[in-house]
Amino acid sequence: MALSQKLVSSVKGIIFLLALLPFFRLVAFTILDKLGANPVEFITRNTGDWTLYFLCIALAVTPVRRLLNWPWLLKLRRMLGLYGFFYASLHFLTFLWFDHFFDLQEMWKDVLKRPFITVGFIAFVGLIPLALTSTNGMIKRLGGKRWQFLHKLVYVIVPLGVLHYYWMKSGKHDLTQPLIFAALVATLLLARVWWRWSSRLQNKANA
């Protein structure tokens, strides 16, 4: 299914605005004092959830593109990934600001002491080079192959994010959402493995 460049740009603009709605909702809830009895937990949970939502949606672009033959979807993937990084940054900022009041030493102790925070911190740090190299200029500087190799880190980062979420929820015995995320991510990654394996078999058969 081919779409005109103008229509694709319109779709990107709409998604760009929609992706900001969770942020504006947080701002509005803060102003209106509707964050509940534990505002820090509300913000932490909300920004963490939206980080995983956007990263999973970005991962889903390629499988959906292949299944529906919508090549124009690739034009949305970078923006969706960057929104994942945006909400991950808010998630980390909440942890650094409200939990540790910008005390880096105390924050680092917490990172080393609590495994679920360790995993989440590693995932966030892993997102930074992906965000910094998301521009066309950086793709040219790195070269296509090196850029693609670097951005395959997302296949490790997203499962780490899900593991972070699972461990956080396991203490509260509320594993429904983490297991849904785990099943979704596993499906998206296995689909890639399957397509690559099938492609290699096809190439051998053609040879």
mmCIF file of C-alpha atoms in Angstrom:
data_model
loop_
_atom_site.group_PDB
_atom_site.id
_atom_site.type_symbol
_atom_site.label_atom_id
_atom_site.label_comp_id
_atom_site.label_asym_id
_atom_site.label_seq_id
_atom_site.Cartn_x
_atom_site.Cartn_y
_atom_site.Cartn_z
ATOM 1 C CA MET A 1 0.000 0.000 0.000
ATOM 2 C CA ALA A 2 1.648 3.208 -1.192
ATOM 3 C CA LEU A 3 0.778 6.582 0.292
ATOM 4 C CA SER A 4 1.703 9.987 -1.025
ATOM 5 C CA GLN A 5 4.480 11.876 0.736
ATOM 6 C CA LYS A 6 1.989 14.539 1.779
ATOM 7 C CA LEU A 7 -0.327 11.991 3.392
ATOM 8 C CA VAL A 8 2.569 10.299 5.182
ATOM 9 C CA SER A 9 3.655 13.683 6.534
ATOM 10 C CA SER A 10 0.106 14.296 7.778
ATOM 11 C CA VAL A 11 0.035 10.904 9.517
ATOM 12 C CA LYS A 12 3.393 11.658 11.150
ATOM 13 C CA GLY A 13 2.104 15.024 12.335
ATOM 14 C CA ILE A 14 -0.991 13.471 13.880
ATOM 15 C CA ILE A 15 1.008 10.738 15.627
ATOM 16 C CA PHE A 16 3.527 13.335 16.839
ATOM 17 C CA LEU A 17 0.752 15.247 18.587
ATOM 18 C CA LEU A 18 -1.005 12.152 19.916
ATOM 19 C CA ALA A 19 2.264 10.896 21.390
ATOM 20 C CA LEU A 20 2.497 14.068 23.480
ATOM 21 C CA LEU A 21 -0.910 13.558 25.069
ATOM 22 C CA PRO A 22 0.388 11.373 27.956
ATOM 23 C CA PHE A 23 2.891 14.112 28.802
ATOM 24 C CA PHE A 24 0.274 16.859 28.690
ATOM 25 C CA ARG A 25 -2.001 14.681 30.823
ATOM 26 C CA LEU A 26 0.724 14.404 33.464
ATOM 27 C CA VAL A 27 1.236 18.163 33.403
ATOM 28 C CA ALA A 28 -2.505 18.779 33.726
ATOM 29 C CA PHE A 29 -2.851 16.261 36.574
ATOM 30 C CA THR A 30 0.064 17.925 38.359
ATOM 31 C CA ILE A 31 -1.476 21.384 38.048
ATOM 32 C CA LEU A 32 -4.920 20.133 39.112
ATOM 33 C CA ASP A 33 -3.482 18.037 41.970
ATOM 34 C CA LYS A 34 -4.906 14.795 40.582
ATOM 35 C CA LEU A 35 -1.839 12.580 40.921
ATOM 36 C CA GLY A 36 -3.323 10.675 43.828
ATOM 37 C CA ALA A 37 -1.985 9.937 47.286
ATOM 38 C CA ASN A 38 1.481 9.102 45.938
ATOM 39 C CA PRO A 39 2.309 11.525 43.099
ATOM 40 C CA VAL A 40 5.864 10.219 42.617
ATOM 41 C CA GLU A 41 4.644 6.661 42.158
ATOM 42 C CA PHE A 42 1.970 7.834 39.726
ATOM 43 C CA ILE A 43 4.492 9.730 37.581
ATOM 44 C CA THR A 44 7.040 6.921 37.753
ATOM 45 C CA ARG A 45 4.524 4.275 36.762
ATOM 46 C CA ASN A 46 2.978 6.392 34.011
ATOM 47 C CA THR A 47 6.247 7.402 32.338
ATOM 48 C CA GLY A 48 7.566 3.842 32.615
ATOM 49 C CA ASP A 49 4.430 2.411 31.020
ATOM 50 C CA TRP A 50 4.570 4.845 28.108
ATOM 51 C CA THR A 51 8.248 4.121 27.581
ATOM 52 C CA LEU A 52 7.420 0.467 27.003
ATOM 53 C CA TYR A 53 4.350 1.291 24.921
ATOM 54 C CA PHE A 54 6.339 3.379 22.460
ATOM 55 C CA LEU A 55 9.310 1.021 22.307
ATOM 56 C CA CYS A 56 6.982 -1.917 21.626
ATOM 57 C CA ILE A 57 5.110 0.052 18.962
ATOM 58 C CA ALA A 58 8.428 0.961 17.332
ATOM 59 C CA LEU A 59 9.428 -2.718 17.379
ATOM 60 C CA ALA A 60 6.086 -3.631 15.827
ATOM 61 C CA VAL A 61 6.584 -1.361 12.815
ATOM 62 C CA THR A 62 8.696 -3.809 10.822
ATOM 63 C CA PRO A 63 6.461 -6.887 11.353
ATOM 64 C CA VAL A 64 3.310 -4.893 10.574
ATOM 65 C CA ARG A 65 4.974 -3.376 7.515
ATOM 66 C CA ARG A 66 5.846 -6.827 6.208
ATOM 67 C CA LEU A 67 2.483 -8.380 6.976
ATOM 68 C CA LEU A 68 0.408 -5.549 5.492
ATOM 69 C CA ASN A 69 2.918 -4.456 2.837
ATOM 70 C CA TRP A 70 2.904 -0.879 4.111
ATOM 71 C CA PRO A 71 6.452 0.380 3.474
ATOM 72 C CA TRP A 72 5.497 3.905 4.538
ATOM 73 C CA LEU A 73 5.312 2.713 8.156
ATOM 74 C CA LEU A 74 9.123 2.785 8.296
ATOM 75 C CA LYS A 75 8.938 6.576 8.194
ATOM 76 C CA LEU A 76 7.248 6.478 11.618
ATOM 77 C CA ARG A 77 9.666 4.133 13.376
ATOM 78 C CA ARG A 78 12.352 6.680 14.253
ATOM 79 C CA MET A 79 9.849 9.109 15.746
ATOM 80 C CA LEU A 80 8.194 6.365 17.797
ATOM 81 C CA GLY A 81 11.560 5.237 19.122
ATOM 82 C CA LEU A 82 12.476 8.788 20.079
ATOM 83 C CA TYR A 83 9.223 9.136 21.972
ATOM 84 C CA GLY A 84 10.164 5.967 23.822
ATOM 85 C CA PHE A 85 13.422 7.669 24.781
ATOM 86 C CA PHE A 86 11.558 10.847 25.746
ATOM 87 C CA TYR A 87 9.331 9.021 28.223
ATOM 88 C CA ALA A 88 12.277 6.946 29.443
ATOM 89 C CA SER A 89 14.092 10.230 30.170
ATOM 90 C CA LEU A 90 11.104 11.493 32.146
ATOM 91 C CA HIS A 91 11.020 8.168 33.985
ATOM 92 C CA PHE A 92 14.690 8.448 34.893
ATOM 93 C CA LEU A 93 14.371 12.132 35.789
ATOM 94 C CA THR A 94 11.567 11.275 38.213
ATOM 95 C CA PHE A 95 13.834 8.694 39.856
ATOM 96 C CA LEU A 96 16.792 11.077 40.020
ATOM 97 C CA TRP A 97 14.814 14.148 41.134
ATOM 98 C CA PHE A 98 12.041 12.975 43.441
ATOM 99 C CA ASP A 99 13.673 9.827 44.816
ATOM 100 C CA HIS A 100 17.217 11.175 45.234
ATOM 101 C CA PHE A 101 16.987 14.967 44.820
ATOM 102 C CA PHE A 102 19.845 14.930 42.278
ATOM 103 C CA ASP A 103 22.212 13.239 44.720
ATOM 104 C CA LEU A 104 24.212 11.221 42.185
ATOM 105 C CA GLN A 105 26.113 9.288 44.820
ATOM 106 C CA GLU A 106 22.944 8.082 46.537
ATOM 107 C CA MET A 107 21.369 7.344 43.171
ATOM 108 C CA TRP A 108 24.350 5.204 42.170
ATOM 109 C CA LYS A 109 24.161 3.274 45.460
ATOM 110 C CA ASP A 110 20.509 2.561 44.730
ATOM 111 C CA VAL A 111 21.333 1.429 41.192
ATOM 112 C CA LEU A 112 23.920 -1.042 42.490
ATOM 113 C CA LYS A 113 21.835 -2.239 45.411
ATOM 114 C CA ARG A 114 18.510 -3.012 43.744
ATOM 115 C CA PRO A 115 18.587 -5.383 40.748
ATOM 116 C CA PHE A 116 15.400 -4.093 39.108
ATOM 117 C CA ILE A 117 16.819 -0.555 39.149
ATOM 118 C CA THR A 118 20.165 -1.848 37.830
ATOM 119 C CA VAL A 119 18.446 -3.441 34.833
ATOM 120 C CA GLY A 120 16.306 -0.363 34.196
ATOM 121 C CA PHE A 121 19.346 1.907 34.390
ATOM 122 C CA ILE A 122 21.267 -0.258 31.901
ATOM 123 C CA ALA A 123 18.299 -0.143 29.528
ATOM 124 C CA PHE A 124 18.076 3.653 29.790
ATOM 125 C CA VAL A 125 21.809 4.128 29.214
ATOM 126 C CA GLY A 126 21.527 1.836 26.199
ATOM 127 C CA LEU A 127 18.845 4.069 24.704
ATOM 128 C CA ILE A 128 21.060 7.167 24.825
ATOM 129 C CA PRO A 129 23.380 6.284 21.896
ATOM 130 C CA LEU A 130 20.367 5.199 19.856
ATOM 131 C CA ALA A 131 18.693 8.569 20.407
ATOM 132 C CA LEU A 132 21.897 10.502 19.710
ATOM 133 C CA THR A 133 22.452 8.680 16.414
ATOM 134 C CA SER A 134 18.883 8.919 15.172
ATOM 135 C CA THR A 135 19.535 11.788 12.746
ATOM 136 C CA ASN A 136 20.271 11.416 9.035
ATOM 137 C CA GLY A 137 23.605 13.125 9.602
ATOM 138 C CA MET A 138 24.685 10.518 12.152
ATOM 139 C CA ILE A 139 23.627 7.709 9.838
ATOM 140 C CA LYS A 140 25.950 9.124 7.165
ATOM 141 C CA ARG A 141 28.800 9.585 9.647
ATOM 142 C CA LEU A 142 28.549 6.068 11.035
ATOM 143 C CA GLY A 143 27.772 4.370 7.757
ATOM 144 C CA GLY A 144 24.723 2.224 7.171
ATOM 145 C CA LYS A 145 26.173 -1.067 8.441
ATOM 146 C CA ARG A 146 27.619 0.348 11.660
ATOM 147 C CA TRP A 147 24.452 2.331 12.298
ATOM 148 C CA GLN A 148 22.283 -0.759 11.840
ATOM 149 C CA PHE A 149 24.564 -2.800 14.105
ATOM 150 C CA LEU A 150 24.364 -0.147 16.830
ATOM 151 C CA HIS A 151 20.597 0.109 16.621
ATOM 152 C CA LYS A 152 20.199 -3.639 17.017
ATOM 153 C CA LEU A 153 20.860 -2.883 20.683
ATOM 154 C CA VAL A 154 17.134 -2.217 20.884
ATOM 155 C CA TYR A 155 16.605 -5.999 20.738
ATOM 156 C CA VAL A 156 18.409 -6.198 24.078
ATOM 157 C CA ILE A 157 17.200 -2.921 25.577
ATOM 158 C CA VAL A 158 13.477 -3.600 25.268
ATOM 159 C CA PRO A 159 13.635 -7.040 26.961
ATOM 160 C CA LEU A 160 15.708 -5.427 29.734
ATOM 161 C CA GLY A 161 12.971 -2.823 30.117
ATOM 162 C CA VAL A 162 10.374 -5.562 30.400
ATOM 163 C CA LEU A 163 12.536 -7.393 32.973
ATOM 164 C CA HIS A 164 12.847 -4.144 34.939
ATOM 165 C CA TYR A 165 9.052 -3.827 34.909
ATOM 166 C CA TYR A 166 8.563 -7.486 35.867
ATOM 167 C CA TRP A 167 10.885 -7.295 38.866
ATOM 168 C CA MET A 168 9.302 -4.060 40.004
ATOM 169 C CA LYS A 169 5.824 -5.576 39.841
ATOM 170 C CA SER A 170 6.809 -8.948 41.322
ATOM 171 C CA GLY A 171 7.091 -7.414 44.785
ATOM 172 C CA LYS A 172 3.483 -6.306 44.479
ATOM 173 C CA HIS A 173 2.328 -9.667 43.060
ATOM 174 C CA ASP A 174 0.829 -7.905 40.050
ATOM 175 C CA LEU A 175 2.354 -9.607 37.017
ATOM 176 C CA THR A 176 -0.425 -9.348 34.423
ATOM 177 C CA GLN A 177 0.952 -6.322 32.558
ATOM 178 C CA PRO A 178 4.621 -7.423 32.689
ATOM 179 C CA LEU A 179 3.670 -10.827 31.272
ATOM 180 C CA ILE A 180 1.660 -9.186 28.491
ATOM 181 C CA PHE A 181 4.657 -7.005 27.612
ATOM 182 C CA ALA A 182 6.949 -10.061 27.739
ATOM 183 C CA ALA A 183 4.680 -12.057 25.412
ATOM 184 C CA LEU A 184 4.399 -9.141 22.994
ATOM 185 C CA VAL A 185 8.140 -8.470 22.872
ATOM 186 C CA ALA A 186 8.910 -12.177 22.508
ATOM 187 C CA THR A 187 6.483 -12.399 19.584
ATOM 188 C CA LEU A 188 7.996 -9.355 17.857
ATOM 189 C CA LEU A 189 11.545 -10.652 18.258
ATOM 190 C CA LEU A 190 10.705 -14.231 17.239
ATOM 191 C CA ALA A 191 8.999 -12.903 14.113
ATOM 192 C CA ARG A 192 12.306 -11.296 13.111
ATOM 193 C CA VAL A 193 14.208 -14.518 13.785
ATOM 194 C CA TRP A 194 11.707 -16.462 11.712
ATOM 195 C CA TRP A 195 11.888 -14.081 8.751
ATOM 196 C CA ARG A 196 15.694 -14.060 8.804
ATOM 197 C CA TRP A 197 15.838 -17.838 8.994
ATOM 198 C CA SER A 198 13.299 -18.176 6.157
ATOM 199 C CA SER A 199 15.246 -15.676 4.061
ATOM 200 C CA ARG A 200 18.462 -17.658 4.476
ATOM 201 C CA LEU A 201 16.728 -20.878 3.493
ATOM 202 C CA GLN A 202 15.284 -19.170 0.428
ATOM 203 C CA ASN A 203 18.684 -17.794 -0.561
ATOM 204 C CA LYS A 204 20.244 -21.254 -0.237
ATOM 205 C CA ALA A 205 17.464 -22.734 -2.321
ATOM 206 C CA ASN A 206 17.959 -20.092 -5.029
ATOM 207 C CA ALA A 207 21.705 -20.660 -5.003
#
